[in-house]
Coordinates of C-alpha atoms in Angstrom, one line a residue:
X1 CA -1.5 -24.6 50.1
X2 CA -3.3 -21.0 50.0
X3 CA -5.4 -19.8 47.6
X4 CA -3.5 -17.1 46.1
X5 CA -0.6 -19.9 45.7
X6 CA -3.0 -22.8 44.0
X7 CA -4.0 -19.6 41.7
X8 CA -0.5 -18.8 40.7
X9 CA 0.2 -22.9 39.7
X10 CA -3.5 -23.2 37.7
X11 CA -2.2 -19.5 35.6
X12 CA 1.1 -21.3 35.2
X13 CA -0.2 -24.8 33.9
X14 CA -2.6 -23.4 31.6
X15 CA -0.1 -21.4 30.2
X16 CA 2.7 -24.0 30.0
X17 CA 0.6 -27.3 29.3
X18 CA -2.4 -28.8 27.7
X19 CA -1.7 -27.7 24.2
X20 CA -2.9 -24.1 24.5
X21 CA -0.5 -21.9 22.2
X22 CA -0.4 -19.4 25.3
X23 CA -0.9 -18.0 28.7
X24 CA -3.6 -15.5 28.3
X25 CA -6.7 -17.9 28.3
X26 CA -6.0 -17.8 32.0
X27 CA -6.4 -13.8 32.1
X28 CA -9.6 -13.5 30.3
X29 CA -11.4 -13.2 26.7
X30 CA -13.3 -14.8 24.5
X31 CA -13.3 -18.9 24.8
X32 CA -13.0 -19.7 21.0
X33 CA -15.2 -21.0 19.1
X34 CA -15.1 -24.6 17.5
X35 CA -16.3 -23.3 14.6
X36 CA -13.2 -21.0 14.1
X37 CA -10.9 -23.8 14.6
X38 CA -13.5 -25.9 11.7
X39 CA -12.7 -23.4 9.8
X40 CA -8.9 -22.7 10.2
X41 CA -8.4 -26.6 9.6
X42 CA -10.5 -26.8 6.3
X43 CA -8.8 -23.8 4.7
X44 CA -5.7 -25.2 5.6
X45 CA -6.4 -28.6 4.3
X46 CA -7.4 -27.2 1.2
X47 CA -4.6 -24.1 1.2
X48 CA -1.8 -26.8 0.8
X49 CA -3.8 -29.1 -1.5
X50 CA -4.6 -25.7 -3.5
X51 CA -1.6 -23.7 -2.9
X52 CA 0.6 -26.8 -4.5
X53 CA -1.0 -27.4 -7.4
X54 CA -0.9 -23.5 -8.8
X55 CA 2.7 -23.0 -7.2
X56 CA 3.9 -26.2 -9.1
X57 CA 2.2 -25.5 -12.4
X58 CA 3.6 -22.1 -11.9
X59 CA 7.2 -22.8 -11.3
X60 CA 7.0 -24.9 -14.6
X61 CA 5.6 -21.8 -16.4
X62 CA 2.5 -22.6 -17.5
X63 CA -0.8 -20.8 -16.1
X64 CA -3.4 -22.6 -14.3
X65 CA -5.9 -21.1 -12.7
X66 CA -9.4 -20.1 -12.0
X67 CA -9.3 -17.0 -14.6
X68 CA -7.1 -16.3 -17.8
X69 CA -4.3 -15.0 -16.9
X70 CA -1.4 -13.4 -19.0
X71 CA 1.3 -15.3 -17.1
X72 CA 2.2 -17.8 -14.1
X73 CA 3.3 -15.3 -11.6
X74 CA 0.0 -14.0 -10.4
X75 CA -1.5 -17.7 -9.6
X76 CA 1.7 -18.8 -8.9
X77 CA 2.1 -16.6 -5.9
X78 CA -1.5 -16.5 -4.9
X79 CA -0.9 -20.9 -4.2
X80 CA 2.6 -19.6 -2.8
X81 CA 0.4 -17.8 -0.2
X82 CA -1.9 -20.1 0.2
X83 CA 0.4 -22.4 0.8
X84 CA 2.7 -20.6 3.2
X85 CA -0.3 -19.7 6.1
X86 CA -1.3 -23.2 6.2
X87 CA 1.0 -24.2 8.7
X88 CA -0.4 -21.1 11.0
X89 CA -4.2 -21.7 10.2
X90 CA -3.3 -25.3 11.7
X91 CA -2.0 -24.0 14.7
X92 CA -5.3 -22.5 15.4
X93 CA -6.8 -25.4 16.9
X94 CA -5.2 -25.4 19.8
X95 CA -5.9 -22.0 20.7
X96 CA -8.5 -21.6 23.7
X97 CA -9.2 -17.9 23.2
X98 CA -10.2 -15.6 20.3
X99 CA -7.5 -13.0 21.3
X100 CA -4.7 -16.0 20.9
X101 CA -6.3 -16.2 16.7
X102 CA -7.5 -13.3 15.3
X103 CA -4.6 -11.7 14.2
X104 CA -4.7 -14.3 11.4
X105 CA -8.1 -15.6 11.6
X106 CA -9.5 -11.7 10.5
X107 CA -7.0 -11.8 7.5
X108 CA -8.4 -15.4 6.6
X109 CA -12.0 -13.7 6.5
X110 CA -10.8 -11.3 4.4
X111 CA -9.0 -13.2 1.5
X112 CA -11.8 -15.7 1.3
X113 CA -14.1 -13.0 0.9
X114 CA -12.3 -11.2 -1.0
X115 CA -11.2 -13.6 -3.3
X116 CA -14.9 -14.8 -3.5
X117 CA -15.2 -11.0 -4.3
X118 CA -13.0 -10.3 -7.0
X119 CA -14.1 -14.1 -8.6
X120 CA -17.8 -12.6 -9.1
X121 CA -17.0 -9.1 -10.3
X122 CA -14.4 -10.8 -12.9
X123 CA -16.8 -13.5 -13.5
X124 CA -16.5 -12.6 -18.0
X125 CA -12.4 -14.1 -17.6
X126 CA -13.4 -17.4 -15.8
X127 CA -12.2 -20.5 -17.5
X128 CA -15.5 -21.7 -17.6
X129 CA -16.9 -18.5 -18.9
X130 CA -13.8 -18.1 -21.8
X131 CA -13.9 -22.1 -22.7
X132 CA -10.2 -23.5 -21.8
X133 CA -9.7 -26.9 -20.9
X134 CA -12.2 -29.5 -19.4
X135 CA -9.9 -29.5 -16.3
X136 CA -9.7 -25.4 -16.1
X137 CA -12.9 -25.2 -16.6
X138 CA -14.2 -27.4 -13.9
X139 CA -11.1 -25.8 -11.4
X140 CA -12.8 -22.6 -12.1
X141 CA -16.5 -24.2 -11.5
X142 CA -14.5 -25.7 -8.1
X143 CA -12.8 -22.6 -7.6
X144 CA -16.4 -20.2 -6.9
X145 CA -18.3 -23.0 -4.8
X146 CA -15.9 -24.0 -2.3
X147 CA -15.0 -20.2 -1.9
X148 CA -18.5 -19.4 -1.6
X149 CA -18.8 -22.1 0.8
X150 CA -15.9 -21.1 3.4
X151 CA -16.4 -17.7 2.3
X152 CA -20.0 -17.6 4.2
X153 CA -19.1 -19.8 7.0
X154 CA -16.0 -17.3 7.7
X155 CA -18.7 -14.4 8.2
X156 CA -20.6 -16.9 10.3
X157 CA -18.1 -18.0 12.3
X158 CA -16.1 -14.3 13.3
X159 CA -20.0 -13.2 13.8
X160 CA -20.7 -16.5 16.1
X161 CA -17.3 -15.8 17.7
X162 CA -18.3 -12.1 18.7
X163 CA -21.1 -12.9 20.3
X164 CA -19.2 -14.9 22.8
X165 CA -19.2 -13.8 26.0
X166 CA -15.9 -12.0 27.0
X167 CA -13.8 -11.4 29.9
X168 CA -11.7 -8.4 30.4
X169 CA -8.2 -9.3 29.8
X170 CA -5.8 -8.9 32.6
X171 CA -2.8 -7.1 30.6
X172 CA -0.1 -8.1 28.2
X173 CA 2.1 -10.9 29.2
X174 CA 4.7 -10.3 26.6
X175 CA 4.8 -6.8 25.1
X176 CA 6.2 -6.2 21.9
X177 CA 9.9 -4.4 22.1
X178 CA 10.1 -0.7 21.3
X179 CA 12.1 -0.8 18.4
X180 CA 9.8 -3.8 16.4
X181 CA 6.7 -1.3 16.2
X182 CA 7.5 1.7 13.8
X183 CA 9.2 -1.3 11.9
X184 CA 5.9 -3.2 11.8
X185 CA 3.6 -0.1 11.5
X186 CA 5.5 0.3 8.1
X187 CA 5.8 -3.3 7.0
X188 CA 1.9 -3.3 7.7
X189 CA 0.8 0.0 6.2
X190 CA 2.9 0.0 2.9
X191 CA 1.0 -3.8 2.4
X192 CA -2.4 -3.1 3.4
X193 CA -1.7 0.7 0.8
X194 CA -0.4 -1.2 -2.2
X195 CA -3.4 -4.1 -1.7
X196 CA -5.8 -1.1 -1.2
X197 CA -4.2 0.2 -4.5
X198 CA -4.8 -3.2 -6.3
X199 CA -8.2 -3.8 -5.2
X200 CA -9.8 0.0 -6.2
X201 CA -7.9 1.0 -9.1
X202 CA -6.3 -2.0 -10.2
X203 CA -5.5 -0.3 -14.5
X204 CA -2.9 2.4 -12.5
X205 CA -2.0 0.4 -9.6
X206 CA -0.7 -2.6 -11.5
X207 CA 1.5 -0.8 -13.1
X208 CA 3.4 -0.6 -9.7
X209 CA 3.6 -4.7 -10.0
X210 CA 7.0 -5.7 -11.9
X211 CA 5.7 -8.1 -13.7
X212 CA 2.2 -8.4 -16.3
X213 CA -0.8 -9.2 -15.3
X214 CA -4.5 -8.5 -15.7
X215 CA -7.0 -7.0 -13.7
X216 CA -8.4 -10.3 -11.9
X217 CA -4.6 -11.0 -11.0
X218 CA -4.1 -7.6 -10.0
X219 CA -6.8 -7.6 -7.7
X220 CA -6.3 -11.2 -6.5
X221 CA -3.0 -9.9 -5.2
X222 CA -4.2 -7.1 -3.8
X223 CA -6.8 -9.6 -1.2
X224 CA -3.6 -11.0 0.0
X225 CA -1.4 -8.0 0.3
X226 CA -4.7 -6.2 2.0
X227 CA -4.6 -9.1 4.8
X228 CA -1.2 -9.5 4.7
X229 CA -1.1 -5.9 5.9
X230 CA -4.0 -6.5 8.4
X231 CA -2.4 -8.9 9.5
X232 CA 1.1 -7.2 10.8
X233 CA -1.2 -4.1 11.8
X234 CA -3.2 -6.3 13.7
X235 CA 0.0 -7.9 15.3
X236 CA 0.8 -4.5 16.1
X237 CA -2.3 -3.5 17.7
X238 CA -2.5 -6.7 19.9
X239 CA 1.3 -6.0 21.1
X240 CA 1.5 -9.4 22.6
X241 CA 3.8 -12.1 21.8
X242 CA 1.6 -14.4 23.6
X243 CA -1.6 -13.6 20.8
X244 CA -0.3 -13.7 17.8
X245 CA 1.8 -17.1 17.7
X246 CA -0.3 -18.8 14.7
X247 CA 0.5 -15.3 13.2
X248 CA 4.4 -15.5 13.5
X249 CA 4.3 -18.8 12.0
X250 CA 2.2 -17.7 8.9
X251 CA 3.5 -14.6 8.0
X252 CA 7.3 -16.2 7.1
X253 CA 5.6 -19.1 5.7
X254 CA 3.7 -17.2 3.2
X255 CA 7.5 -15.2 2.9
X256 CA 8.8 -17.8 2.2
X257 CA 5.9 -19.2 -0.5
X258 CA 6.4 -16.6 -2.2
X259 CA 9.8 -15.8 -2.8
X260 CA 10.5 -19.2 -4.0
X261 CA 8.2 -18.4 -6.8
X262 CA 9.5 -15.1 -7.8
X263 CA 12.8 -17.0 -7.5
X264 CA 12.3 -19.4 -9.9
X265 CA 10.4 -16.8 -11.9
X266 CA 12.9 -14.3 -11.4
X267 CA 13.3 -13.7 -15.7
X268 CA 9.4 -12.7 -15.7
X269 CA 9.9 -9.9 -12.6
X270 CA 11.6 -6.7 -13.9
X271 CA 13.9 -6.5 -11.0
X272 CA 16.0 -3.0 -11.5
X273 CA 12.3 -1.0 -11.2
X274 CA 11.5 0.9 -8.5
X275 CA 8.7 -1.6 -7.7
X276 CA 10.9 -4.3 -7.4
X277 CA 13.4 -3.6 -5.5
X278 CA 10.3 -2.7 -3.0
X279 CA 8.9 -6.4 -3.7
X280 CA 12.1 -7.3 -2.3
X281 CA 11.7 -5.5 1.0
X282 CA 8.3 -5.9 1.6
X283 CA 8.5 -9.8 1.5
X284 CA 11.9 -10.0 3.4
X285 CA 10.2 -7.7 5.9
X286 CA 7.4 -10.3 6.0
X287 CA 10.5 -12.9 6.2
X288 CA 12.0 -11.0 9.3
X289 CA 9.0 -9.6 11.1
X290 CA 7.9 -13.4 11.8
X291 CA 11.5 -15.0 12.7
X292 CA 12.4 -12.1 14.6
X293 CA 8.9 -12.9 16.3
X294 CA 9.3 -16.7 16.6
X295 CA 12.8 -15.8 18.4
X296 CA 11.5 -13.3 20.9
X297 CA 8.3 -15.4 21.9
X298 CA 10.8 -18.4 22.3
X299 CA 13.1 -16.9 24.6
X300 CA 9.6 -16.6 26.9
X301 CA 9.4 -19.8 28.8
X302 CA 5.8 -18.7 29.5
X303 CA 4.9 -18.5 25.8
X304 CA 6.3 -22.1 25.0
X305 CA 3.3 -24.6 24.3

């Protein structure tokens, strides 16, 4: 058998077997470091437990979180987002190169570092500072400790990843359809824009959120909105379905989790307002983007794990 035939077979096998989530390992890129896979797995496990706790308590109408909040909805949405992205994070361990997972890992680093920063900036509102119940005080202290460790670990892992040698990529194997790109650009910009506003000027931009929330609520939701926007815009920049498979699992997961909490706590939301209608569109956009992307990827045999 010729060398060319052997190379073709090896490329096909690396893309279709062995547990990889895509064929890009045969086309160059940076080898994924063990630290990134460990970080994603650890965050996924913690997110399942903590996210289920925050979202579950919120659904009962009670307020449970690291800081004082005027209502249960904001912390419930944070928990729902944590729970929803967990399946995508667990998928990262199957990747072989950085390019297959960076559209999810970079937003993950934004969430970890961003939530830690928001928590420290609003330390006066923490349950430990306000003197809440013992359970809430311990939860708030644990929240800071875990975010601190994971935030530092995320920065180190991403920096270490970019220090690894890179083999030039040999082009895109599954470009996004042209009709999806304007929609992704609008969706990603919308999430990033509202998130940046909530972070930078929370008092003003909180008026564009159709329920009651305070400064830490607004900024925590802003962190998640920025991360979602970066993820969507990152997928647009990658322009390759084989490089965004974990993100395609995380987006609809987050959208479904958020939709469930919003549906159960619908009475807390002003749905008739402009922000309420915009929220429906933006959450629906995440769900549609994830489902459509996975459907397009499933039609390409070379992209199947």
